[in-house]
Amino acid sequence: MTTIEPPPPKRKKGLTKKLVISMLLVGALPLMVGLFLAFYQGTQEIQEVNGSSFEALATETARKLDLVVAEEIFRTSLLATDVDIIEQLESKRDALAELSPHNLQQMLDREQTAWDAKDPVTLKEILEGPIAAILQRHIGGTFIDPGHPVPVITRSATRGFFITDRGGRVVAGLDANMPYLHGETNWWKGAFHNGVGQPYLGPLEFDDQRGTYVFTLALPIMDSLRYEAIGVLHRIYDAKEFFAPSIEIIRFGETGHVMLIDSHGVVLSCPILPTGTTISDNRLIPLVTPMYAGWTPAPSDGHGGTQSSIIGFAPLTNASRITQTSTGVGWHMFVWQSSNELFGPIEHFFKWTAAFGLLGVGLLVTLGYLAAHRITAPIRRLQEAARQIGRGEYHEPITLSTGDEIEELADEVNRMNQQLASQFAGLESQVQLKTEEVKYLEESTTKILDSVPDPVLMISTDEKIEYLNKAFKEALSLNNGEFIGTPVFHVFPLDSATQSRLKQEMQAIQNSSLFSSPGRETSMQSSSLQDPLVPANWETSGTNRQELRVNQRTYRYRWFGVPARPGKSPSAGLVLRDTTEESLLQDRVIQGEKLASLGVLSAGIGHELNNPLVGVIGLGEALQDETDPAQIKEYAQSIVQHGKRMASIVRDFTGQAGKQFSEEQSPVNINELLEQSLETVKSLFPSSQVEVHTHLGTLPPIRGKAFELCQAFTNILTNAYQAMKQGGSLDISTTTSGHDLEIRIKDTGLGIAPNHLPKVFDPFFTTKAQGEGSGLGLTVAYRTINKLGGDIRIDSAPKQGTTLLITLPVSQKTLT
């Protein structure tokens, strides 16, 4: 017995790799987790420490700047309480009060014109008057206690300084770079406050005349009784120059600084950003402008950078109280440092730690590889010995001195080799014996199938011949050539429709064999497991009979499933049985039955015609002796009725009406034809107790012959009425289903026996008494529906009524 030695398997190093990976997971994974936790914890702690420091710095800076603003308001308010200024403004108030509104407006217009024209008298009165002198002394630092002069920073930051009276007129100032009337300005209205008076701190605005960003301080000047405001002291400051000495000196690190912004994010003073700009990230504004101190991690730095940062913030409490009352905007301190500088130490620490971690991983890989090599070397020896045992070449025992489980495994392999050698000593002779037995069974099966008189064919899933017996070759005249592996329909002369049907049946058989499971049997599988050679399994009737025409012979056929061999798909078997003579004999029997039925029908027709004919003769004889015209007319009508009845009997017998020969196809309404037929049948059974229920849906018209369809419906409804002589229920419904019309006629009559169902459409077949029917009603109806491409299906059982389902195609081509 020759054996084919398989190629040696590719050597794998999976165990070494797994051991190295395991050591890495045990050593490197905790290291990586520790580095991550250290970095995360360090970052959190730095954020907490720096955030708290930034918050403290912002709070302290905001407090100091709040004191600067409060001190400036205090110094400026000293002017608002000067007795000389109050006396001058009270006199101007009294003078304005004596003028009528018209005269007051004229005076204001004249003074505005003089101011715009730079009238020397007007300018001298305002810029060199007694109140102006007081302003000059204040700016010069001689107004108050020499020990507390006005700070130089305040004097240099002042860009405008003037006083207005109760009417909003400028009464004193340091220069002429200002409008004359201010009664409608926001700062004047805010400080005057309808005569009550209150401090006013204005928003940051760009002054076009002075070319810089400024903010205003306006204080009311109350009368000597402190009862009402008689004027407003207005001062304009350069925002950058006023706040910079208190803000720009606070720096830490390379980038850390503080800045002053309002609640809209507009910069009032910053060492980096220009005054008047808005911080670049609008998301920061609600984070850093609450009315309490704190710190927050921010998505950006507000200076154009996109890296996350930490920002401390605090409001200028006293100043914001005034600004929010004046303009609704607060002032806030903003402390910031760049992310690179802020997180630099932890990143530096992380880089060094990561470098040492990588070095540790490298050492772990090296040590792991050396340890894995010492473990895998004896395992490879065991692997090579196992290959030799599989090839039957290993004779020397394995010797390993590892002192562990691997040495025990080597001993077990040696014992296994000895047991295999003893157990498989006679295996080769047993395999040869079994092979000869299989060949004998194959040859025996082939001889048995060749001796079967019925043609037998086995087909694979790709429709190729796997086996055909001698009878099949003889049936198809296949004498020469090898046909195994040939497509089955190349040697099977069948039309395309029959081939398509056989393919579907064959796929069903193969699928039932493929998807069946032990202990469960489908209906198709059950059918496929029947013995196809048992004669009882060939007994079928009606439309279930499976037949083929091959070489002028008629064959009945049956499919059976063939279990699949290991690794292959299941096959389908086909058995043919020659029934040519049997079919011819059956056709002769059927023809004889029809001739016998025709004789019975002829006797029935003679009886049916005889009754009206006797009536016609009797009425004719009575008509000869009758002289009353009315009676004569009645006799004539009765003769006509008898004649129509005889014509109807003859028409049913021939299966067609005279109108049928000339009528052409046209669009017809099925619902209307059903209603006409129902009325006709009702008139034939005037005393019937049948209850009729109609459910006629909306149907599209179809092309057909109205008379033929009406006659078909009349025949079907007549049968239904005749089946319900004692009364019952008749349901008629129409609907559409896809591309078909469906007409359902259901009665509660006697029903049809199962053995009569296959014959109901045969001509002359009837179960009624003689004279009640010709056996042609359903035949004519079936032929009419079939010519239109439709079909009639009957569901009936004795004493359970009958249901007819008529289907007609909507868009059909009428068959001629």
Coordinates of N, CA, C and O in Angstrom, one line a residue, residues 220-293:
P220 N -21.8 114.0 40.1 CA -22.8 115.2 40.2 C -22.2 116.2 41.2 O -21.6 115.9 42.2
I221 N -22.5 117.5 40.9 CA -22.2 118.6 41.8 C -23.5 119.0 42.5 O -24.5 119.5 41.8
M222 N -23.7 118.8 43.8 CA -24.9 119.0 44.5 C -24.9 120.5 45.0 O -23.9 121.1 45.1
D223 N -26.1 121.0 45.2 CA -26.2 122.4 45.7 C -25.7 122.5 47.2 O -25.4 121.4 47.8
S224 N -25.7 123.7 47.7 CA -25.2 123.8 49.1 C -26.0 123.1 50.1 O -25.5 122.8 51.2
L225 N -27.3 122.8 49.8 CA -28.1 122.1 50.8 C -28.0 120.6 50.5 O -28.7 119.8 51.2
R226 N -27.3 120.2 49.5 CA -27.2 118.7 49.2 C -28.5 118.2 48.8 O -28.8 117.0 49.0
Y227 N -29.4 119.0 48.2 CA -30.7 118.6 47.9 C -30.9 118.1 46.4 O -31.5 117.1 46.2
E228 N -30.2 118.9 45.5 CA -30.4 118.5 44.1 C -29.1 118.8 43.4 O -28.2 119.5 43.8
A229 N -28.9 118.1 42.2 CA -27.7 118.3 41.4 C -27.9 119.6 40.6 O -28.9 119.8 40.0
I230 N -26.8 120.4 40.7 CA -26.8 121.7 39.9 C -25.8 121.6 38.8 O -25.6 122.6 38.0
G231 N -25.0 120.5 38.6 CA -24.0 120.4 37.6 C -23.4 119.1 37.6 O -23.7 118.2 38.5
V232 N -22.5 118.8 36.6 CA -21.8 117.6 36.5 C -20.3 117.8 36.2 O -20.0 118.6 35.3
L233 N -19.5 117.2 37.0 CA -18.0 117.2 36.8 C -17.6 116.0 35.9 O -17.9 114.9 36.3
H234 N -17.0 116.3 34.8 CA -16.7 115.2 33.8 C -15.2 115.1 33.6 O -14.6 116.2 33.3
R235 N -14.7 113.9 33.7 CA -13.3 113.7 33.4 C -13.1 112.6 32.5 O -13.7 111.5 32.6
I236 N -12.2 112.7 31.5 CA -11.9 111.7 30.5 C -10.5 111.2 30.7 O -9.5 112.0 30.8
Y237 N -10.3 109.8 30.8 CA -9.0 109.2 31.1 C -8.6 108.3 29.9 O -9.4 107.7 29.3
D238 N -7.3 108.4 29.6 CA -6.7 107.4 28.7 C -6.6 106.1 29.4 O -5.9 105.9 30.4
A239 N -7.4 105.0 29.0 CA -7.5 103.8 29.7 C -6.2 103.1 29.9 O -5.8 102.6 31.0
K240 N -5.4 103.0 28.8 CA -4.1 102.3 28.8 C -3.2 103.0 29.8 O -2.6 102.3 30.7
E241 N -3.1 104.3 29.8 CA -2.2 105.0 30.6 C -2.6 105.0 32.1 O -1.8 105.1 33.0
F242 N -3.9 105.0 32.3 CA -4.4 105.0 33.7 C -4.2 103.7 34.4 O -3.8 103.7 35.6
F243 N -4.5 102.6 33.7 CA -4.4 101.3 34.4 C -3.1 100.6 34.3 O -2.7 99.7 35.1
A244 N -2.2 100.9 33.2 CA -1.0 100.2 33.0 C 0.0 100.2 34.2 O 0.6 99.2 34.5
P245 N 0.2 101.4 34.9 CA 1.1 101.3 36.0 C 0.7 100.3 37.1 O 1.6 99.8 37.8
S246 N -0.6 100.0 37.2 CA -1.0 99.0 38.2 C -1.1 97.6 37.7 O -1.1 96.7 38.5
I247 N -1.0 97.4 36.4 CA -1.2 96.1 35.9 C 0.1 95.5 35.2 O 0.5 94.4 35.5
E248 N 0.8 96.3 34.4 CA 1.9 95.8 33.6 C 3.1 95.5 34.5 O 4.0 94.8 34.0
I249 N 3.1 96.0 35.7 CA 4.3 95.6 36.5 C 4.2 94.2 37.1 O 5.1 93.7 37.7
I250 N 3.0 93.6 37.0 CA 2.8 92.3 37.6 C 3.1 91.2 36.5 O 2.2 91.0 35.6
R251 N 4.2 90.7 36.6 CA 4.6 89.6 35.6 C 5.2 88.5 36.4 O 5.9 88.7 37.4
F252 N 5.1 87.2 35.9 CA 5.7 86.1 36.5 C 6.0 85.1 35.4 O 5.3 84.9 34.5
G253 N 7.2 84.5 35.6 CA 7.7 83.6 34.5 C 8.0 84.4 33.3 O 8.3 85.6 33.3
E254 N 7.9 83.7 32.1 CA 8.2 84.4 30.9 C 6.9 84.9 30.3 O 6.9 85.9 29.6
T255 N 5.8 84.3 30.5 CA 4.5 84.7 29.8 C 3.4 85.1 30.8 O 2.4 85.7 30.4
G256 N 3.6 84.8 32.1 CA 2.5 85.1 33.1 C 2.3 86.6 33.3 O 3.2 87.3 33.5
H257 N 1.0 87.0 33.3 CA 0.7 88.4 33.5 C -0.8 88.5 33.9 O -1.5 87.5 33.8
V258 N -1.2 89.8 34.2 CA -2.6 90.0 34.5 C -3.1 91.0 33.5 O -2.3 91.8 32.9
M259 N -4.4 91.0 33.3 CA -5.1 92.0 32.4 C -6.5 92.3 32.9 O -7.1 91.6 33.7
L260 N -6.9 93.5 32.5 CA -8.2 94.0 32.9 C -9.2 94.0 31.7 O -8.8 94.5 30.7
I261 N -10.3 93.3 31.9 CA -11.3 93.2 30.8 C -12.7 93.6 31.4 O -12.9 93.6 32.6
D262 N -13.6 93.9 30.5 CA -15.0 94.1 31.0 C -15.8 92.8 30.7 O -15.2 91.9 30.2
S263 N -17.0 92.9 31.1 CA -17.8 91.6 31.1 C -18.2 91.2 29.6 O -18.8 90.2 29.4
H264 N -17.8 92.1 28.7 CA -18.0 91.7 27.2 C -16.7 91.1 26.6 O -16.7 90.9 25.4
G265 N -15.7 91.0 27.4 CA -14.4 90.5 26.9 C -13.5 91.5 26.3 O -12.5 91.2 25.7
V266 N -13.9 92.8 26.4 CA -13.1 93.9 25.8 C -11.9 94.2 26.7 O -12.1 94.4 28.0
V267 N -10.7 94.3 26.2 CA -9.5 94.5 27.0 C -9.4 96.0 27.3 O -9.4 96.9 26.4
L268 N -9.3 96.3 28.6 CA -9.0 97.7 29.1 C -7.5 97.9 29.2 O -7.0 99.0 28.9
S269 N -6.8 96.9 29.7 CA -5.3 97.1 29.9 C -4.7 95.7 29.9 O -5.2 94.8 30.6
C270 N -3.7 95.5 29.1 CA -3.0 94.2 29.1 C -1.6 94.4 28.6 O -1.4 95.2 27.6
P271 N -0.6 93.7 29.1 CA 0.8 93.9 28.6 C 1.0 93.3 27.2 O 2.0 93.7 26.5
I272 N 0.1 92.4 26.7 CA 0.3 91.8 25.4 C -0.8 92.3 24.4 O -0.4 92.7 23.3
L273 N -2.0 92.2 24.8 CA -3.1 92.6 23.9 C -3.3 94.1 23.9 O -3.3 94.7 24.9
P274 N -3.6 94.7 22.7 CA -3.9 96.1 22.7 C -5.2 96.4 23.4 O -6.2 95.6 23.4
T275 N -5.3 97.6 24.0 CA -6.5 98.1 24.6 C -7.6 98.3 23.5 O -7.3 98.8 22.4
G276 N -8.8 97.8 23.8 CA -9.9 97.9 22.9 C -10.2 96.6 22.1 O -11.3 96.5 21.5
T277 N -9.3 95.7 22.1 CA -9.5 94.4 21.4 C -10.4 93.5 22.3 O -10.5 93.7 23.5
T278 N -10.9 92.5 21.7 CA -11.7 91.5 22.4 C -10.9 90.2 22.5 O -10.2 89.8 21.5
I279 N -11.0 89.5 23.6 CA -10.3 88.2 23.7 C -10.7 87.2 22.6 O -11.9 87.3 22.2
S280 N -9.8 86.5 22.1 CA -10.0 85.7 20.8 C -11.1 84.6 20.9 O -11.7 84.3 20.0
D281 N -11.3 84.0 22.1 CA -12.2 82.9 22.3 C -13.4 83.4 23.1 O -13.3 83.6 24.3
N282 N -14.5 83.4 22.4 CA -15.7 83.9 23.1 C -16.2 82.9 24.2 O -17.0 83.3 25.1
R283 N -15.7 81.7 24.1 CA -16.1 80.7 25.2 C -15.5 81.0 26.5 O -16.1 80.6 27.6
L284 N -14.5 81.9 26.5 CA -13.8 82.2 27.8 C -14.6 83.3 28.6 O -14.5 83.3 29.8
I285 N -15.4 84.1 27.9 CA -16.0 85.3 28.5 C -16.9 84.9 29.7 O -16.8 85.4 30.8
P286 N -17.9 83.9 29.5 CA -18.7 83.6 30.6 C -17.9 82.8 31.7 O -18.4 82.8 32.9
L287 N -16.8 82.2 31.4 CA -16.0 81.5 32.4 C -15.2 82.4 33.3 O -15.0 82.1 34.5
V288 N -14.8 83.6 32.8 CA -13.9 84.5 33.6 C -14.6 85.8 34.1 O -13.9 86.6 34.6
T289 N -15.9 85.9 33.8 CA -16.5 87.2 34.2 C -17.7 87.0 35.2 O -18.6 87.8 35.2
P290 N -17.6 86.0 36.1 CA -18.7 86.0 37.1 C -18.3 87.0 38.2 O -17.2 87.6 38.3
M291 N -19.2 87.3 39.1 CA -19.0 88.3 40.1 C -18.5 87.7 41.4 O -18.9 88.0 42.5
Y292 N -17.6 86.8 41.2 CA -16.8 86.2 42.3 C -15.5 85.7 41.8 O -15.3 85.6 40.6
A293 N -14.5 85.6 42.8 CA -13.2 85.2 42.4 C -13.1 83.7 42.2 O -13.8 82.9 42.9

